[in-house]
Amino acid sequence: MVQRDKSFRVLGIETSCDETAASVVALKAGGVPEILSNIVLSQIEEHAAFGGVVPEIAARAHVEALDGIIEAALADSGTDLSGIDAIAATAGPGLVGGLIVGLMTAKAMAMSAGKPLIAINHLEGHALTARLTDGLAFPYLLLLVSGGHTQIVLVRGVGDYQRWATTIDDALGEAFDKTAKMLGLPYPGGPNVEIAASRGDPSRFAFPRPMKGEQRPDFSFSGLKTAVRQAATEISPLSDKDVADICASFQLAVSDALGDRVSRALSRFRGEFPDIAAPALVVAGGVAANRQIKATLEALCGEYGFLFVAPPHILCTDNAAMIAWAGIERMRAGMTDPQAMDFVPRSRWPLDSISAPVVGSGRRGAKA
Ligand code: KG4
Ligand code: ZN
């Protein structure tokens, strides 16, 4: 149990996709959090030639890198394993090879050092980051937009989540990556699409705004991807100007569609929590780096009277500080699992176990 008058340190380990990460986060006396170290090793170069994450390569790279990353995280934090109070590791959802590497390492360390182990849902890490960075109070809305997820989640408390919307096909980051691939832009696609878009004419192609105006709250991006492919095929071979115009038109369509979906959720939140004067929308995931998307969300929040919270990029994308923090939140809430040593990694692990799977959502991305 966390003692309020004593600093409490958790080692976090993240290996669910293509980042090998370790971090030490402390909860200082008085309940103030501090990130003592945060090391993230991206495997982008190892996967770039394949245009996407290759699970086997990812798992091997985690095996090779993880020990060194953990050592570096401990050294950076100025402590060793004896100064750590608990070990938190991502146990799902994600690529099972990587999850096994991270969770097994955490189990071995916990067992040998006699420390408690906390198996963390990666999505919970994203969901609670805004409490680490901004001290946000419950409840708030989370928009998670990454390579594997596109979800709007009501965060009511630690372990208490309600998914309000999800994608019925591609994740938004996946749509960016696939668009980039179609246009011959390098992996990862998102940042390269954004760069190309900055030189393009967003009004040249009238791409669809999937789900816009629909009652159903969910997202869909595969129709947009098909429209991009058709446009690209029709005018092929593509000049640099064509690529820039397609990217700009795609980005505008995505921002528009996302804005429509998010505004529904903001209205719903207002309806369900009329007494919260200044509610917050938190954005997380790699796509949150996109300036146009961020600007769209920020404007919407202004319109609906929401506080817009975008944690720093390093804490929005995959990292282990969010896993360590989720561990601290769980310890603090007395929500640790005495059977954690027996926890089997889960490639699929919805944050909200109550919401039924969405019809039509065949999760295919790196993260299920
Ligand atoms: O959160 P993240 O680093 O890893 C996952 O959990 O998936 O997100 C990576 C995704 C990739 O699909 C990448 O193309 C996208 O985020 N991304 C972007 C941008 N930067 C990264 N998408 C749009 N615009 C960006 N600037
Ligand atoms: Zn993630």
GROMACS .gro file of N, CA and C in nm, residues 30-98:
model
  207
   30GLY      N    1   0.297   1.365  -0.009
   30GLY     CA    2   0.198   1.467  -0.043
   30GLY      C    3   0.126   1.433  -0.173
   31GLY      N    4   0.167   1.322  -0.236
   31GLY     CA    5   0.095   1.276  -0.355
   31GLY      C    6   0.136   1.341  -0.485
   32VAL      N    7   0.252   1.408  -0.488
   32VAL     CA    8   0.297   1.473  -0.612
   32VAL      C    9   0.380   1.374  -0.695
   33PRO      N   10   0.342   1.353  -0.821
   33PRO     CA   11   0.420   1.257  -0.901
   33PRO      C   12   0.543   1.321  -0.965
   34GLU      N   13   0.644   1.239  -0.990
   34GLU     CA   14   0.763   1.288  -1.061
   34GLU      C   15   0.819   1.174  -1.146
   35ILE      N   16   0.844   1.207  -1.274
   35ILE     CA   17   0.907   1.108  -1.363
   35ILE      C   18   1.057   1.116  -1.339
   36LEU      N   19   1.114   1.010  -1.281
   36LEU     CA   20   1.258   1.013  -1.250
   36LEU      C   21   1.341   0.970  -1.370
   37SER      N   22   1.284   0.888  -1.456
   37SER     CA   23   1.352   0.850  -1.579
   37SER      C   24   1.248   0.801  -1.678
   38ASN      N   25   1.280   0.814  -1.807
   38ASN     CA   26   1.183   0.774  -1.909
   38ASN      C   27   1.260   0.743  -2.037
   39ILE      N   28   1.289   0.614  -2.059
   39ILE     CA   29   1.372   0.576  -2.174
   39ILE      C   30   1.284   0.503  -2.276
   40VAL      N   31   1.287   0.550  -2.399
   40VAL     CA   32   1.208   0.487  -2.506
   40VAL      C   33   1.301   0.459  -2.623
   41LEU      N   34   1.307   0.333  -2.661
   41LEU     CA   35   1.386   0.297  -2.780
   41LEU      C   36   1.288   0.258  -2.890
   42SER      N   37   1.286   0.338  -2.997
   42SER     CA   38   1.192   0.308  -3.105
   42SER      C   39   1.256   0.208  -3.202
   43GLN      N   40   1.173   0.116  -3.251
   43GLN     CA   41   1.224   0.018  -3.348
   43GLN      C   42   1.194   0.059  -3.491
   44ILE      N   43   1.155   0.184  -3.512
   44ILE     CA   44   1.108   0.227  -3.645
   44ILE      C   45   1.202   0.182  -3.757
   45GLU      N   46   1.333   0.199  -3.735
   45GLU     CA   47   1.427   0.165  -3.844
   45GLU      C   48   1.421   0.017  -3.879
   46GLU      N   49   1.400  -0.066  -3.778
   46GLU     CA   50   1.397  -0.210  -3.806
   46GLU      C   51   1.275  -0.254  -3.886
   47HIS      N   52   1.167  -0.175  -3.877
   47HIS     CA   53   1.044  -0.213  -3.947
   47HIS      C   54   1.023  -0.134  -4.076
   48ALA      N   55   1.097  -0.026  -4.092
   48ALA     CA   56   1.070   0.067  -4.203
   48ALA      C   57   1.070  -0.002  -4.339
   49ALA      N   58   1.163  -0.093  -4.360
   49ALA     CA   59   1.174  -0.158  -4.490
   49ALA      C   60   1.049  -0.239  -4.524
   50PHE      N   61   0.972  -0.277  -4.420
   50PHE     CA   62   0.853  -0.361  -4.443
   50PHE      C   63   0.726  -0.278  -4.446
   51GLY      N   64   0.737  -0.149  -4.423
   51GLY     CA   65   0.621  -0.059  -4.429
   51GLY      C   66   0.524  -0.079  -4.314
   52GLY      N   67   0.566  -0.143  -4.208
   52GLY     CA   68   0.478  -0.165  -4.094
   52GLY      C   69   0.550  -0.251  -3.991
   53VAL      N   70   0.486  -0.269  -3.874
   53VAL     CA   71   0.551  -0.345  -3.768
   53VAL      C   72   0.544  -0.495  -3.798
   54VAL      N   73   0.660  -0.562  -3.796
   54VAL     CA   74   0.665  -0.707  -3.815
   54VAL      C   75   0.677  -0.771  -3.676
   55PRO      N   76   0.573  -0.844  -3.632
   55PRO     CA   77   0.570  -0.892  -3.493
   55PRO      C   78   0.696  -0.968  -3.450
   56GLU      N   79   0.745  -1.056  -3.536
   56GLU     CA   80   0.862  -1.138  -3.499
   56GLU      C   81   0.985  -1.050  -3.479
   57ILE      N   82   1.003  -0.956  -3.568
   57ILE     CA   83   1.118  -0.864  -3.555
   57ILE      C   84   1.103  -0.782  -3.427
   58ALA      N   85   0.981  -0.739  -3.400
   58ALA     CA   86   0.956  -0.658  -3.279
   58ALA      C   87   0.994  -0.738  -3.154
   59ALA      N   88   0.948  -0.863  -3.146
   59ALA     CA   89   0.974  -0.944  -3.027
   59ALA      C   90   1.125  -0.964  -3.006
   60ARG      N   91   1.194  -0.994  -3.116
   60ARG     CA   92   1.340  -1.014  -3.105
   60ARG      C   93   1.409  -0.887  -3.060
   61ALA      N   94   1.366  -0.776  -3.116
   61ALA     CA   95   1.429  -0.648  -3.079
   61ALA      C   96   1.404  -0.617  -2.931
   62HIS      N   97   1.285  -0.650  -2.880
   62HIS     CA   98   1.258  -0.628  -2.737
   62HIS      C   99   1.353  -0.713  -2.653
   63VAL      N  100   1.369  -0.840  -2.692
   63VAL     CA  101   1.458  -0.930  -2.617
   63VAL      C  102   1.597  -0.870  -2.610
   64GLU      N  103   1.645  -0.821  -2.724
   64GLU     CA  104   1.782  -0.768  -2.728
   64GLU      C  105   1.798  -0.640  -2.646
   65ALA      N  106   1.695  -0.556  -2.649
   65ALA     CA  107   1.713  -0.421  -2.591
   65ALA      C  108   1.667  -0.407  -2.447
   66LEU      N  109   1.570  -0.490  -2.405
   66LEU     CA  110   1.500  -0.457  -2.280
   66LEU      C  111   1.591  -0.447  -2.157
   67ASP      N  112   1.681  -0.544  -2.139
   67ASP     CA  113   1.767  -0.541  -2.018
   67ASP      C  114   1.842  -0.410  -2.008
   68GLY      N  115   1.902  -0.369  -2.120
   68GLY     CA  116   1.980  -0.244  -2.121
   68GLY      C  117   1.894  -0.122  -2.094
   69ILE      N  118   1.771  -0.125  -2.149
   69ILE     CA  119   1.679  -0.011  -2.130
   69ILE      C  120   1.638  -0.001  -1.983
   70ILE      N  121   1.612  -0.116  -1.921
   70ILE     CA  122   1.574  -0.115  -1.778
   70ILE      C  123   1.692  -0.065  -1.694
   71GLU      N  124   1.812  -0.114  -1.725
   71GLU     CA  125   1.931  -0.069  -1.651
   71GLU      C  126   1.946   0.083  -1.663
   72ALA      N  127   1.927   0.132  -1.786
   72ALA     CA  128   1.942   0.277  -1.809
   72ALA      C  129   1.835   0.355  -1.733
   73ALA      N  130   1.713   0.302  -1.730
   73ALA     CA  131   1.604   0.372  -1.660
   73ALA      C  132   1.632   0.377  -1.509
   74LEU      N  133   1.683   0.267  -1.455
   74LEU     CA  134   1.716   0.265  -1.312
   74LEU      C  135   1.830   0.362  -1.285
   75ALA      N  136   1.935   0.357  -1.370
   75ALA     CA  137   2.051   0.444  -1.348
   75ALA      C  138   2.010   0.591  -1.357
   76ASP      N  139   1.932   0.625  -1.458
   76ASP     CA  140   1.886   0.763  -1.476
   76ASP      C  141   1.805   0.813  -1.356
   77SER      N  142   1.735   0.723  -1.294
   77SER     CA  143   1.648   0.763  -1.182
   77SER      C  144   1.727   0.777  -1.053
   78GLY      N  145   1.853   0.734  -1.058
   78GLY     CA  146   1.937   0.746  -0.940
   78GLY      C  147   1.909   0.640  -0.836
   79THR      N  148   1.852   0.530  -0.881
   79THR     CA  149   1.826   0.423  -0.784
   79THR      C  150   1.857   0.288  -0.848
   80ASP      N  151   1.855   0.183  -0.767
   80ASP     CA  152   1.864   0.049  -0.825
   80ASP      C  153   1.738  -0.027  -0.783
   81LEU      N  154   1.735  -0.154  -0.815
   81LEU     CA  155   1.612  -0.229  -0.791
   81LEU      C  156   1.569  -0.224  -0.644
   82SER      N  157   1.667  -0.214  -0.555
   82SER     CA  158   1.630  -0.214  -0.412
   82SER      C  159   1.551  -0.087  -0.375
   83GLY      N  160   1.566   0.018  -0.454
   83GLY     CA  161   1.492   0.141  -0.425
   83GLY      C  162   1.356   0.147  -0.493
   84ILE      N  163   1.319   0.039  -0.559
   84ILE     CA  164   1.190   0.034  -0.631
   84ILE      C  165   1.087  -0.037  -0.542
   85ASP      N  166   0.967   0.019  -0.535
   85ASP     CA  167   0.864  -0.039  -0.448
   85ASP      C  168   0.774  -0.139  -0.520
   86ALA      N  169   0.763  -0.127  -0.653
   86ALA     CA  170   0.679  -0.222  -0.728
   86ALA      C  171   0.719  -0.216  -0.875
   87ILE      N  172   0.684  -0.321  -0.949
   87ILE     CA  173   0.716  -0.326  -1.092
   87ILE      C  174   0.585  -0.340  -1.169
   88ALA      N  175   0.566  -0.249  -1.264
   88ALA     CA  176   0.444  -0.251  -1.346
   88ALA      C  177   0.484  -0.278  -1.490
   89ALA      N  178   0.417  -0.372  -1.553
   89ALA     CA  179   0.451  -0.404  -1.693
   89ALA      C  180   0.324  -0.414  -1.776
   90THR      N  181   0.334  -0.370  -1.901
   90THR     CA  182   0.221  -0.385  -1.992
   90THR      C  183   0.196  -0.533  -2.017
   91ALA      N  184   0.072  -0.577  -1.992
   91ALA     CA  185   0.039  -0.718  -2.008
   91ALA      C  186  -0.061  -0.737  -2.122
   92GLY      N  187  -0.096  -0.630  -2.192
   92GLY     CA  188  -0.187  -0.635  -2.305
   92GLY      C  189  -0.253  -0.501  -2.321
   93PRO      N  190  -0.327  -0.472  -2.425
   93PRO     CA  191  -0.330  -0.550  -2.549
   93PRO      C  192  -0.207  -0.516  -2.632
   94GLY      N  193  -0.177  -0.601  -2.729
   94GLY     CA  194  -0.060  -0.574  -2.813
   94GLY      C  195  -0.012  -0.700  -2.882
   95LEU      N  196   0.108  -0.691  -2.935
   95LEU     CA  197   0.167  -0.806  -3.003
   95LEU      C  198   0.218  -0.903  -2.896
   96VAL      N  199   0.172  -1.027  -2.904
   96VAL     CA  200   0.192  -1.115  -2.790
   96VAL      C  201   0.340  -1.146  -2.765
   97GLY      N  202   0.421  -1.150  -2.870
   97GLY     CA  203   0.564  -1.178  -2.852
   97GLY      C  204   0.629  -1.071  -2.765
   98GLY      N  205   0.602  -0.947  -2.793
   98GLY     CA  206   0.657  -0.837  -2.715
   98GLY      C  207   0.603  -0.837  -2.573
   0.00000   0.00000   0.00000
